[in-house]
mmCIF file of C-alpha atoms and ligand atoms in Angstrom:
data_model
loop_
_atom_site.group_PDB
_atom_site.id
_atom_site.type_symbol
_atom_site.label_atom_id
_atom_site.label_comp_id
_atom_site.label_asym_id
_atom_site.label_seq_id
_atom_site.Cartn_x
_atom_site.Cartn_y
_atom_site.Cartn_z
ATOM 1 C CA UNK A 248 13.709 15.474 13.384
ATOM 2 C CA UNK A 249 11.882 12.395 13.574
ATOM 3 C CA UNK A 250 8.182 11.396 14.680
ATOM 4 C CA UNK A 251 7.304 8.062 16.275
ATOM 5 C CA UNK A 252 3.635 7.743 16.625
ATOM 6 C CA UNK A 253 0.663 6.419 15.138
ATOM 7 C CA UNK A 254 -1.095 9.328 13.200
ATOM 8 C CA UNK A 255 -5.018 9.107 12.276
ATOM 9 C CA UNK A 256 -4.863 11.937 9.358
ATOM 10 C CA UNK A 257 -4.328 10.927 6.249
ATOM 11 C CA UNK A 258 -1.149 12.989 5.426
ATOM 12 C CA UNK A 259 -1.223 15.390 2.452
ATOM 13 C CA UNK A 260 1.528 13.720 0.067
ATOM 14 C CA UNK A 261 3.182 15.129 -2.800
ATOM 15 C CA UNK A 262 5.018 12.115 -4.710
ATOM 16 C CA UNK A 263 8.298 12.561 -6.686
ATOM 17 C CA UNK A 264 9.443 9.689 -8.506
ATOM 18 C CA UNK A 265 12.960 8.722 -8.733
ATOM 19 C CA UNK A 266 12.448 6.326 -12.211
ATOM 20 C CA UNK A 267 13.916 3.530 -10.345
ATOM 21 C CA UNK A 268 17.001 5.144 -8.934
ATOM 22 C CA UNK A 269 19.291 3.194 -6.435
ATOM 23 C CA UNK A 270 18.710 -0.443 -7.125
ATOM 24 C CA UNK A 271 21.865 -2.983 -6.929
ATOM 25 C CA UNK A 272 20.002 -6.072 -8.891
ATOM 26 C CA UNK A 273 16.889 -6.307 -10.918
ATOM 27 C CA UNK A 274 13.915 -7.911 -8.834
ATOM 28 C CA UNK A 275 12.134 -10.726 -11.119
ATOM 29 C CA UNK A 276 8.920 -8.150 -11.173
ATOM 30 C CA UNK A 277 10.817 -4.878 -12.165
ATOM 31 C CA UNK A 278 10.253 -3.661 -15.607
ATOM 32 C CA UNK A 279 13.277 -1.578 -15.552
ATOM 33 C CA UNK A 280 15.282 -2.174 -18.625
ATOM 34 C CA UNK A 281 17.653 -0.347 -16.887
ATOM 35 C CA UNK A 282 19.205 -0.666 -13.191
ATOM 36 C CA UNK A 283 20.412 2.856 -12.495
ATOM 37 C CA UNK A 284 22.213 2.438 -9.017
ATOM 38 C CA UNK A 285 25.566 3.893 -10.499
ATOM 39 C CA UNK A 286 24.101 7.193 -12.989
ATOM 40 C CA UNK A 287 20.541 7.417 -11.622
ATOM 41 C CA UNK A 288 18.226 9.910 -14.025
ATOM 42 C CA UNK A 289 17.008 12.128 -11.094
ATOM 43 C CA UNK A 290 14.432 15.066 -11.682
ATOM 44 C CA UNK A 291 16.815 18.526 -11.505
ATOM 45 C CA UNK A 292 16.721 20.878 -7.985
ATOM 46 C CA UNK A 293 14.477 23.308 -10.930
ATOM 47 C CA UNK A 294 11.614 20.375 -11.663
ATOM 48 C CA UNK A 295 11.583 18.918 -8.052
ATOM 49 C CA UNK A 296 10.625 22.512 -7.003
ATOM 50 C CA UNK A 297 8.684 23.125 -9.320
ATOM 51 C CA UNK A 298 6.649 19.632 -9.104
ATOM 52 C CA UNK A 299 6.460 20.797 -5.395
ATOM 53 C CA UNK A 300 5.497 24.275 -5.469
ATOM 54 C CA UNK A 301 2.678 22.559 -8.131
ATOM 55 C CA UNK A 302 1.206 19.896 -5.767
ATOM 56 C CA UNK A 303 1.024 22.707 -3.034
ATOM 57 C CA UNK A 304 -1.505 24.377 -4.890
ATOM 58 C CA UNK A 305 -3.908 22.068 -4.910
ATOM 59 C CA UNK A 306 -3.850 21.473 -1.301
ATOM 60 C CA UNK A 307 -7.036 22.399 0.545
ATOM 61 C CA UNK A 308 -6.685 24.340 3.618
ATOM 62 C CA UNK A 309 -8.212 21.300 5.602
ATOM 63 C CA UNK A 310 -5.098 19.084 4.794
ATOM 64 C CA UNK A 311 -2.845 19.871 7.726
ATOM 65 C CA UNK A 312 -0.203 17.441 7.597
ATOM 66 C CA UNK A 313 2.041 17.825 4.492
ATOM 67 C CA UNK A 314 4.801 15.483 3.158
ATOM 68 C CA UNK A 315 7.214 15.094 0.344
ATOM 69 C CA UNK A 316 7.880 11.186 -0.611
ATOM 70 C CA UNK A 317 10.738 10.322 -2.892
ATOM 71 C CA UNK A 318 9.015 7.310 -4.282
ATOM 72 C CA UNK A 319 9.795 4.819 -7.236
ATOM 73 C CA UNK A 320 13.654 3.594 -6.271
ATOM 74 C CA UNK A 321 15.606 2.316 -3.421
ATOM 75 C CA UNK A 322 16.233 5.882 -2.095
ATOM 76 C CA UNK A 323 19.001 5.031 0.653
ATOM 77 C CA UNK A 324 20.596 3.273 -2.462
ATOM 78 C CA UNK A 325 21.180 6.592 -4.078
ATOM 79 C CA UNK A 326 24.444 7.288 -2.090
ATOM 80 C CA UNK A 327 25.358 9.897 0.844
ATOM 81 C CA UNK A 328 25.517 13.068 -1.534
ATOM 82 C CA UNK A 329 22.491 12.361 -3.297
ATOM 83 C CA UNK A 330 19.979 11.426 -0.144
ATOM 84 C CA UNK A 331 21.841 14.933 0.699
ATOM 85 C CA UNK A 332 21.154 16.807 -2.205
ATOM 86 C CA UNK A 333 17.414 15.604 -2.063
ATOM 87 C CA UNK A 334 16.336 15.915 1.744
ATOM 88 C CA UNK A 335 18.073 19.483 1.506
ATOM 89 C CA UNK A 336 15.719 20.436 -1.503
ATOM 90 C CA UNK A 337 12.820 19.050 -0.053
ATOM 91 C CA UNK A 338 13.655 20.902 3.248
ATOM 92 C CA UNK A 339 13.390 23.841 2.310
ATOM 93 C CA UNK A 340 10.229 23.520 1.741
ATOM 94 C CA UNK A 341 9.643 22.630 5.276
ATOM 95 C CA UNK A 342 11.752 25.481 6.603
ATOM 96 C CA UNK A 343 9.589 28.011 4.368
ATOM 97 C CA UNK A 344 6.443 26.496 6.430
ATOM 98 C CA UNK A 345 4.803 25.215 2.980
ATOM 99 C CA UNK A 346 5.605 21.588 3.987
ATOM 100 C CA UNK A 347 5.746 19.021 7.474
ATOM 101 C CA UNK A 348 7.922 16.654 6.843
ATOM 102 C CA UNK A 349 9.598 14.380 3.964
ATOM 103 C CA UNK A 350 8.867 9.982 3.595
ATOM 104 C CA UNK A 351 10.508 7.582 1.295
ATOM 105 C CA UNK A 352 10.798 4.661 0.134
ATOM 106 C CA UNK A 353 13.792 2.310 0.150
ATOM 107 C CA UNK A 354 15.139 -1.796 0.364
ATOM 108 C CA UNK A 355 15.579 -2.650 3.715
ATOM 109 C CA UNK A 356 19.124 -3.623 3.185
ATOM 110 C CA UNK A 357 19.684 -0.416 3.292
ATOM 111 C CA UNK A 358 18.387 0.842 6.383
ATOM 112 C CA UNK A 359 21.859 0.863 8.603
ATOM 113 C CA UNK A 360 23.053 3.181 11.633
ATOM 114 C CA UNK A 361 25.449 5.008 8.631
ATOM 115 C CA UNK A 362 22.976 5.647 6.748
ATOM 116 C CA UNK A 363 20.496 6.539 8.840
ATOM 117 C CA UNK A 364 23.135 8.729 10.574
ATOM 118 C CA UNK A 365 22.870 10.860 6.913
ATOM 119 C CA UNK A 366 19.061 11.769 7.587
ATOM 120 C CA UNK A 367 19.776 13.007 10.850
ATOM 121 C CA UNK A 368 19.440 16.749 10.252
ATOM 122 C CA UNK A 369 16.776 16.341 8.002
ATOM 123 C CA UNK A 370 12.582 16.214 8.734
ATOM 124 C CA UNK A 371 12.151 12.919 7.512
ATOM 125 C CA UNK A 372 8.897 11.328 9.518
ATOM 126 C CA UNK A 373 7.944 8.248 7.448
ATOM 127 C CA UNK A 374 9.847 5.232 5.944
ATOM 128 C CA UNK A 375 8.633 2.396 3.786
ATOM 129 C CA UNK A 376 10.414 -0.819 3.363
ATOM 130 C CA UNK A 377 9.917 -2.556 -0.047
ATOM 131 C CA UNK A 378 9.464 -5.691 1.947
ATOM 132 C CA UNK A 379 7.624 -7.849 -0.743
ATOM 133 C CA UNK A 380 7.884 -10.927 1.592
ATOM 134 C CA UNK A 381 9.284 -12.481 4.486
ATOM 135 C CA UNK A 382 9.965 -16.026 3.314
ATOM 136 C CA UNK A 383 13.357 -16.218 1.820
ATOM 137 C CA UNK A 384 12.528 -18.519 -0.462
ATOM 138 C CA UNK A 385 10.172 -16.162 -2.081
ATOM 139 C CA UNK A 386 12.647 -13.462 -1.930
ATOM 140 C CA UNK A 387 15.702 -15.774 -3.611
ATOM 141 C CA UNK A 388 13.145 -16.930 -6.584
ATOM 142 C CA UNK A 389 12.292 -12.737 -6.651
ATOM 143 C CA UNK A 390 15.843 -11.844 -7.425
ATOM 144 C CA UNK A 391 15.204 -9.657 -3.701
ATOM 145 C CA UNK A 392 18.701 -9.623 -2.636
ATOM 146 C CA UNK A 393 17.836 -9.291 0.649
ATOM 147 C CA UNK A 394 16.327 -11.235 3.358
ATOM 148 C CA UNK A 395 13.882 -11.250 6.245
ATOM 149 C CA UNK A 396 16.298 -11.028 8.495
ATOM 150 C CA UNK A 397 17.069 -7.999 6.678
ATOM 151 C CA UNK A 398 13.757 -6.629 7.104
ATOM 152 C CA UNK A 399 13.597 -7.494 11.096
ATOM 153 C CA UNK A 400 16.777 -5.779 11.702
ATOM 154 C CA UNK A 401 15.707 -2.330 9.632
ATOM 155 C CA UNK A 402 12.245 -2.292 11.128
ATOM 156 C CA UNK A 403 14.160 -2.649 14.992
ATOM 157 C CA UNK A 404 16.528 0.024 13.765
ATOM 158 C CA UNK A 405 13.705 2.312 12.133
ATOM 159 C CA UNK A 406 11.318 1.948 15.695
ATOM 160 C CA UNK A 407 14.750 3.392 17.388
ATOM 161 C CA UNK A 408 15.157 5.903 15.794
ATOM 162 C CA UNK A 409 11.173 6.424 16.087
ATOM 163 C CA UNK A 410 10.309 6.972 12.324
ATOM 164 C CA UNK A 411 6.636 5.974 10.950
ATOM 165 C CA UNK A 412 7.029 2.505 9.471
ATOM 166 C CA UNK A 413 5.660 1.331 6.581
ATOM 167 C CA UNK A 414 5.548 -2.236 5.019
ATOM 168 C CA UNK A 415 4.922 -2.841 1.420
ATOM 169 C CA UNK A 416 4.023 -6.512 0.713
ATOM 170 C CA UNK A 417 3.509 -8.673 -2.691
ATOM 171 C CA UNK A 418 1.644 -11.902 -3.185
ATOM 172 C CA UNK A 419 1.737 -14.257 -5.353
ATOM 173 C CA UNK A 420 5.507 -14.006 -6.336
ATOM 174 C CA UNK A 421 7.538 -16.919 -7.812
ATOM 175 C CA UNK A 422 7.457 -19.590 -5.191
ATOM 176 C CA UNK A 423 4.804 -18.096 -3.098
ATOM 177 C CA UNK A 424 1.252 -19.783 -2.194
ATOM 178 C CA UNK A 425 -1.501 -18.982 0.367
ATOM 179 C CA UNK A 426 0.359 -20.345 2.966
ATOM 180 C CA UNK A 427 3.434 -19.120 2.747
ATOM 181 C CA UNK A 428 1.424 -15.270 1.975
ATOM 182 C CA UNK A 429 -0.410 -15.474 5.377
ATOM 183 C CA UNK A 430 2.897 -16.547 7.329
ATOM 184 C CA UNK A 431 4.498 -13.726 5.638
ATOM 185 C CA UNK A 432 1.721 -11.063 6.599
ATOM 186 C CA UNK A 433 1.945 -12.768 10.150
ATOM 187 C CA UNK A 434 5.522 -12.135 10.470
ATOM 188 C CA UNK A 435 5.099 -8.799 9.178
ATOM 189 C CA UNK A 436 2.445 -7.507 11.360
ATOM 190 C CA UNK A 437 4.383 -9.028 14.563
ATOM 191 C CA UNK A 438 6.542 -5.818 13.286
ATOM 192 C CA UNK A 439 3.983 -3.957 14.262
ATOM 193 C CA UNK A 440 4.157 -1.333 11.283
ATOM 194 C CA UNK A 441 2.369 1.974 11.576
ATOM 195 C CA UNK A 442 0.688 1.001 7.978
ATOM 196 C CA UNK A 443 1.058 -1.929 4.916
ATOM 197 C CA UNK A 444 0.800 -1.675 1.587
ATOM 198 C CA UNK A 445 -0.692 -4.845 -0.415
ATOM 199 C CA UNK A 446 0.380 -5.695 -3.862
ATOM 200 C CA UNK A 447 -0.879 -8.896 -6.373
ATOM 201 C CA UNK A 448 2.180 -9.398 -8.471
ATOM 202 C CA UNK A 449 1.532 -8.235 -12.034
ATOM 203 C CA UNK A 450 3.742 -9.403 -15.115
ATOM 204 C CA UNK A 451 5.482 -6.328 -16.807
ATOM 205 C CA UNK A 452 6.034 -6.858 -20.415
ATOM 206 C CA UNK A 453 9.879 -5.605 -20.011
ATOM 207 C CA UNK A 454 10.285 -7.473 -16.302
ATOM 208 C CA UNK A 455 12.197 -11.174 -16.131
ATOM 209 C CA UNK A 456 9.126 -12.542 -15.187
ATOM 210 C CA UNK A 457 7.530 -12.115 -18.258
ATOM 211 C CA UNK A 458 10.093 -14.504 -19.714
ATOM 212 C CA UNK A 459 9.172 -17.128 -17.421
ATOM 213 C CA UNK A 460 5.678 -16.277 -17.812
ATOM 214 C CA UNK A 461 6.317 -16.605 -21.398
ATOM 215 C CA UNK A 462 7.544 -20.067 -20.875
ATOM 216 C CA UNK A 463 4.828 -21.146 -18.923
ATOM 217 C CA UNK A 464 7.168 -21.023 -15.554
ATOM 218 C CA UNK A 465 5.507 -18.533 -14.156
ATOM 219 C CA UNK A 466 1.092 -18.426 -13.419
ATOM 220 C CA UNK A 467 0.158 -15.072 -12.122
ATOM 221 C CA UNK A 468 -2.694 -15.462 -9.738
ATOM 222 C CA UNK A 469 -6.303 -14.794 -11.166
ATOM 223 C CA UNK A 470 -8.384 -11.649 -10.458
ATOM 224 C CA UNK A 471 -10.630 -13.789 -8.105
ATOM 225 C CA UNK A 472 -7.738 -15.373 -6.098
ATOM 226 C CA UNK A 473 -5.741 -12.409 -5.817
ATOM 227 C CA UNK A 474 -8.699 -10.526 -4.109
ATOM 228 C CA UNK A 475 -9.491 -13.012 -1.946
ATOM 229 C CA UNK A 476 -6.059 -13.400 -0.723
ATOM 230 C CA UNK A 477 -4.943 -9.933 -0.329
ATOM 231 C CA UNK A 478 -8.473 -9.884 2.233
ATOM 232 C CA UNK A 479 -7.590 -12.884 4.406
ATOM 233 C CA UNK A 480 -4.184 -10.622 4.273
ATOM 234 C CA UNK A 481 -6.291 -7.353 5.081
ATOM 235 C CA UNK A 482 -7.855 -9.114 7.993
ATOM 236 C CA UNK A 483 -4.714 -10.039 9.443
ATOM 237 C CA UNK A 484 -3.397 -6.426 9.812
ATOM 238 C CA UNK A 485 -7.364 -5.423 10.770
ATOM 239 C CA UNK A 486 -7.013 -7.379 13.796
ATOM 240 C CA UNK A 487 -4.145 -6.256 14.840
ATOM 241 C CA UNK A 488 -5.023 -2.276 13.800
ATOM 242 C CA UNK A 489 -2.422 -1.901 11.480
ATOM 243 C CA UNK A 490 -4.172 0.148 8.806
ATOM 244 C CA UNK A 491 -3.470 -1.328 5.014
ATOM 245 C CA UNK A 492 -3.070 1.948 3.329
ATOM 246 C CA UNK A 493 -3.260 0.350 -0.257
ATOM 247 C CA UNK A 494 -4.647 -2.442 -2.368
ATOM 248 C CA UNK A 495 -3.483 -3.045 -5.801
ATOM 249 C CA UNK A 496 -1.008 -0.746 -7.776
ATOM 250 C CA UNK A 497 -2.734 2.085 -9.488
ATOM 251 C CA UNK A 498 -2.130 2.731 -13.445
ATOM 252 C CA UNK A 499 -2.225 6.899 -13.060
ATOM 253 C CA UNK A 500 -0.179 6.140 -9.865
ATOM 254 C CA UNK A 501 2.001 3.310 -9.296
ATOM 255 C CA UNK A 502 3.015 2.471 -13.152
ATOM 256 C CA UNK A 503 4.913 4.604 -14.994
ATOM 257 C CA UNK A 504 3.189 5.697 -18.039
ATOM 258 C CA UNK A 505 3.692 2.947 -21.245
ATOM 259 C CA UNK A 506 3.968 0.546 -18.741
ATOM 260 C CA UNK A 507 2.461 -2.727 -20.208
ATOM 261 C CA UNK A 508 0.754 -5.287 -18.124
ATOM 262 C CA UNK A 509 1.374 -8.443 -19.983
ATOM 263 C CA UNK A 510 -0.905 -10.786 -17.556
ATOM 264 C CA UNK A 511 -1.863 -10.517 -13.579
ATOM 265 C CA UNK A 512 -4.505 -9.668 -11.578
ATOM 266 C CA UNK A 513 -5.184 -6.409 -12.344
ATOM 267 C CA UNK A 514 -7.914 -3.965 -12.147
ATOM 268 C CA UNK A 515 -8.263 -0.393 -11.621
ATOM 269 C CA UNK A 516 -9.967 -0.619 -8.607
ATOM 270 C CA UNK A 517 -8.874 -3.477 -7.148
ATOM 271 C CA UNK A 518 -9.060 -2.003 -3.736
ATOM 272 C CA UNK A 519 -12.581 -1.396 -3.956
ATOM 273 C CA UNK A 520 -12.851 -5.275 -4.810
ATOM 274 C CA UNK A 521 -11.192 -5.998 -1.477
ATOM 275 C CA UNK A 522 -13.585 -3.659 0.401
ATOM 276 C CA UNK A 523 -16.465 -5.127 -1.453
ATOM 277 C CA UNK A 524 -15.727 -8.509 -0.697
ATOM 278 C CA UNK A 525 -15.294 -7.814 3.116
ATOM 279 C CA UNK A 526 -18.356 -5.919 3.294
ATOM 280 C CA UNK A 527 -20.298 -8.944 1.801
ATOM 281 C CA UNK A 528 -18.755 -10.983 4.283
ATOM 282 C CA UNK A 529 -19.757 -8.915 7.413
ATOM 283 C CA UNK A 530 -23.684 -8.191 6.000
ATOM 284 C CA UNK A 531 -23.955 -11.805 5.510
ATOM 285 C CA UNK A 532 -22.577 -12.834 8.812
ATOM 286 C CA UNK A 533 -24.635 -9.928 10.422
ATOM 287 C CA UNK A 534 -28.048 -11.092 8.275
ATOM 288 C CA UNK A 535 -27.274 -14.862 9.172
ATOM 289 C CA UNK A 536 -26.771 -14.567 13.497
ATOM 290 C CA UNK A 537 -29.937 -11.906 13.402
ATOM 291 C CA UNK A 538 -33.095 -12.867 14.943
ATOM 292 C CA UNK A 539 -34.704 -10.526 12.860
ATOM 293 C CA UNK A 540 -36.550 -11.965 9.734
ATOM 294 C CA UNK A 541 -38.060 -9.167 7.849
ATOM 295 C CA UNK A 542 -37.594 -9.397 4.355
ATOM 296 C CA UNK A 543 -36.797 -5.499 3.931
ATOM 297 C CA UNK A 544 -33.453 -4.555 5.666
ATOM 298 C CA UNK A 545 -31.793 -1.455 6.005
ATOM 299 C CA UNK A 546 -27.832 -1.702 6.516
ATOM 300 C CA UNK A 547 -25.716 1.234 8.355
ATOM 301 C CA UNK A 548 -22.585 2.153 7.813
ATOM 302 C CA UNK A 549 -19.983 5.298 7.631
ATOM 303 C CA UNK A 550 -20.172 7.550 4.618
ATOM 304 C CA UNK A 551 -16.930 6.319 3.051
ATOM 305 C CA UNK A 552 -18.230 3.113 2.840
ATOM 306 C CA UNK A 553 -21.118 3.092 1.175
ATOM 307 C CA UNK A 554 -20.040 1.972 -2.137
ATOM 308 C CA UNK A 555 -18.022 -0.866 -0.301
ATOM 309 C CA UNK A 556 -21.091 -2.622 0.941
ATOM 310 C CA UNK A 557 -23.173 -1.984 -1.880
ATOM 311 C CA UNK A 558 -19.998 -3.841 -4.195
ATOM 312 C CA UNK A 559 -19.122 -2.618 -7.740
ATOM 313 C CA UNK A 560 -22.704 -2.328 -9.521
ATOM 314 C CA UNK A 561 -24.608 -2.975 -6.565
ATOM 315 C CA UNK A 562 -23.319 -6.491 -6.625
ATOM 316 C CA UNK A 563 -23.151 -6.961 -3.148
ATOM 317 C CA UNK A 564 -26.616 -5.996 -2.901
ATOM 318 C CA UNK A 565 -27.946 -8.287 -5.308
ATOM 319 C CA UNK A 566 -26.200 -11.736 -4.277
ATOM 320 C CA UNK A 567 -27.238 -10.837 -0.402
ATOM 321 C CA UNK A 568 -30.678 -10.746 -1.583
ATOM 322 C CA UNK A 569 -30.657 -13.638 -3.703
ATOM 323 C CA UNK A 570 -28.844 -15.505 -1.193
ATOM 324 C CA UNK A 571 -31.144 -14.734 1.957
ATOM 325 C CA UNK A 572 -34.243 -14.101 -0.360
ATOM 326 C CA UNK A 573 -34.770 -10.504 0.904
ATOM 327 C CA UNK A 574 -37.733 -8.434 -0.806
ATOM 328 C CA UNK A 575 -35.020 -4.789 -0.478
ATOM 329 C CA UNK A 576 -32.208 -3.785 0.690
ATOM 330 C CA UNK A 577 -31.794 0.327 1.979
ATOM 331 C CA UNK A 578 -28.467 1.672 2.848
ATOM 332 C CA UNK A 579 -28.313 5.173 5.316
ATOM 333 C CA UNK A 580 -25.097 6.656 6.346
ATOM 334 C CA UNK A 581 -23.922 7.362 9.655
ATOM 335 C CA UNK A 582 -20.425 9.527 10.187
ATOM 336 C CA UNK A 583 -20.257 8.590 13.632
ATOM 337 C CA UNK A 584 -19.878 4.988 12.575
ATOM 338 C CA UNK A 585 -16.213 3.434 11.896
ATOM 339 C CA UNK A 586 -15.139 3.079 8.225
ATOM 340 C CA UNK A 587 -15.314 -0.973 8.848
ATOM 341 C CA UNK A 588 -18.507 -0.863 11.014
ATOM 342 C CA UNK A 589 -21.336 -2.221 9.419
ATOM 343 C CA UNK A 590 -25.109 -1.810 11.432
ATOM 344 C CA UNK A 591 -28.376 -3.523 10.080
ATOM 345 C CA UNK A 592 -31.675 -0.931 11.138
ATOM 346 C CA UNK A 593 -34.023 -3.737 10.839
ATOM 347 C CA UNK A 594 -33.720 -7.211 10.169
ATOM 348 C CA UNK A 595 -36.972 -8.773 10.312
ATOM 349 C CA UNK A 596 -37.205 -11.577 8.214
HETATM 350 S S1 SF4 B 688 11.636 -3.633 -8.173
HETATM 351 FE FE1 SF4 B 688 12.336 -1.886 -7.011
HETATM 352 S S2 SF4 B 688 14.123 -2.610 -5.882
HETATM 353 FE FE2 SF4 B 688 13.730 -4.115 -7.508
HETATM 354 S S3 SF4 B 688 14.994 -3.473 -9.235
HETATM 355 FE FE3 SF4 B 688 13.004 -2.550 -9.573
HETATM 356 S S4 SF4 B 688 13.096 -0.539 -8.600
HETATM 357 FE FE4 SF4 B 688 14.812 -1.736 -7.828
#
């Protein structure tokens, strides 16, 4: 059972991780001190249930669309009788009505018509790609083991077989600069993904690139860089409406727990730094083409954004009114508004 289209809700997801499960090589960014494609540690049918059963819990009756995402390894990696073993647990959940459908993520090397063939009977819906980059020289200095052309061929495959795509991305990985990180989003949105994910490459202490970082072969990008690159990025799949579902990996999240970040561009809401930064941009572009020159302003936008505009401490705030010497600066809240939209109520300067 598959499902093609775009969907608007925010699904319902309850993550189980499969500690790096699956992978033929070690990327130059894994921390994995181990590579467990031939005796993956998997959680047992008991735990997956139970993890399952616990996540369903704490669903609110509002969340309608429910999913189960193997997450943390190259899933189709795993081999026929373990995909097996795991789509039938996580089925079952689906056939007892608790649950919608199941997503994953997995290398696209290893999206093929065999091994898609194996999902068949099963209610997967959503597939991620661990794309990381479509320039293969950025993938060869990554330790990838796959290629663009990789990618290409699984997202043509994936779109036949009408499952939700999505792309996860990395910048600033060995041998990759601004350039070559737009031309890679470009290429990537041409996909035309149903939703991206946007990672800054952090050094792991136990990862190979902490060894080059060590010996000063590798310079992670800054805090400021990284955010202003992963927006030019952001803007990219804007334009095109592919919604970028996530910014930045997430310690409680995305790192497994003891996981050391030896140097990178991270912070825990890096995300929020993205939004900021593109909110700036749009009040100061709105400010600077209106005809309006009051020194009091008060700015519009959708619930969910309010913190976005106003930046991390009201930073946003503050440099528009030192910038455009404005006397105060209100923000109300429309829902009716778009989560990017941004309105100014009066502008008289
Ligand atoms: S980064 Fe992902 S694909 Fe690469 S070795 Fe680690 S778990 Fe496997």
């Amino acid at each position: 059972m598959n499902s093609g289209s775009r969907k608007t809700q925010k699904p319902f997801i309850i993550p189980v991780f499969l500690p790096h499960a699956g992978c033929p090589q070690r990327c130059v960014f894994c921390d994995q001190a181990t590579i467990t494609g031939e005796n993956p540690s998997l959680p047992s049918t008991e735990s997956l249930r139970k993890q399952v059963n616990s996540f369903i819990a704490f669903k609110s009756k509002q969340r309608k669309d429910v999913q189960v995402a193997f997450y943390g390894g190259n899933f189709l990696g795993l081999g026929e009788k373990i995909v097996r073993m795991l789509l039938k647990e996580a089925t079952a959940f689906v056939q007892a009505g608790k649950v919608d459908s199941i997503r994953f993520s997995t290398r696209p090397d290893t999206i093929d018509a065999v091994r898609l063939n194996w999902l068949k009977n099963y209610p997967v819906s959503t597939i991620e790609l661990g794309v990381q980059s479509m320039d293969d020289g950025v993938l060869a200095l990554s330790n990838r083991g796959h290629t663009t052309r990789d990618t290409e061929k699984a997202v043509g495959l994936l779109k036949e077989n009408n499952y939700q795509i999505g792309l996860q991305l990395m910048l600033g990985l060995p041998g990759d600069d601004e350039d070559r990180a737009i031309n890679s989003a470009e290429k990537a949105a041409a996909l035309s993904p149903d939703f991206v994910r946007i990672y800054p490459t952090l050094v792991l202490k136990k990862s190979p690139l902490a060894r080059l970082f060590r010996k000063g072969q590798y310079v992670p990008l800054s805090l400021e860089a990284a955010v202003s690159l992963t927006k030019k990025l952001y803007r990219i799949f804007e334009s095109r409406t592919i919604p970028v579902i996530r910014m930045g990996l997430q310690a409680s999240e995305d790192l497994d727990a003891g996981t050391d970040i030896l140097s990178g561009p991270y912070h825990p809401a890096f995300g929020q730094l993205v939004y900021a930064d593109l909110f700036l941009d749009k009040a100061r572009l709105l400010l600077r083409n209106s005809e309006n020159r009051s020194k009091d302003i008060t700015f519009q936008v959708h619930p969910r954004s309010m913190s976005r505009l106003q930046g991390i401490r009201n930073r946003n705030l503050q440099t528009l009114k030192e910038e455009l010497g404005l006397r105060s600066i209100a923000v109300a809240t429309d829902d009716t508004l778009a989560e990017n939209e941004l309105k100014v109520l009066a502008a008289k300067r």
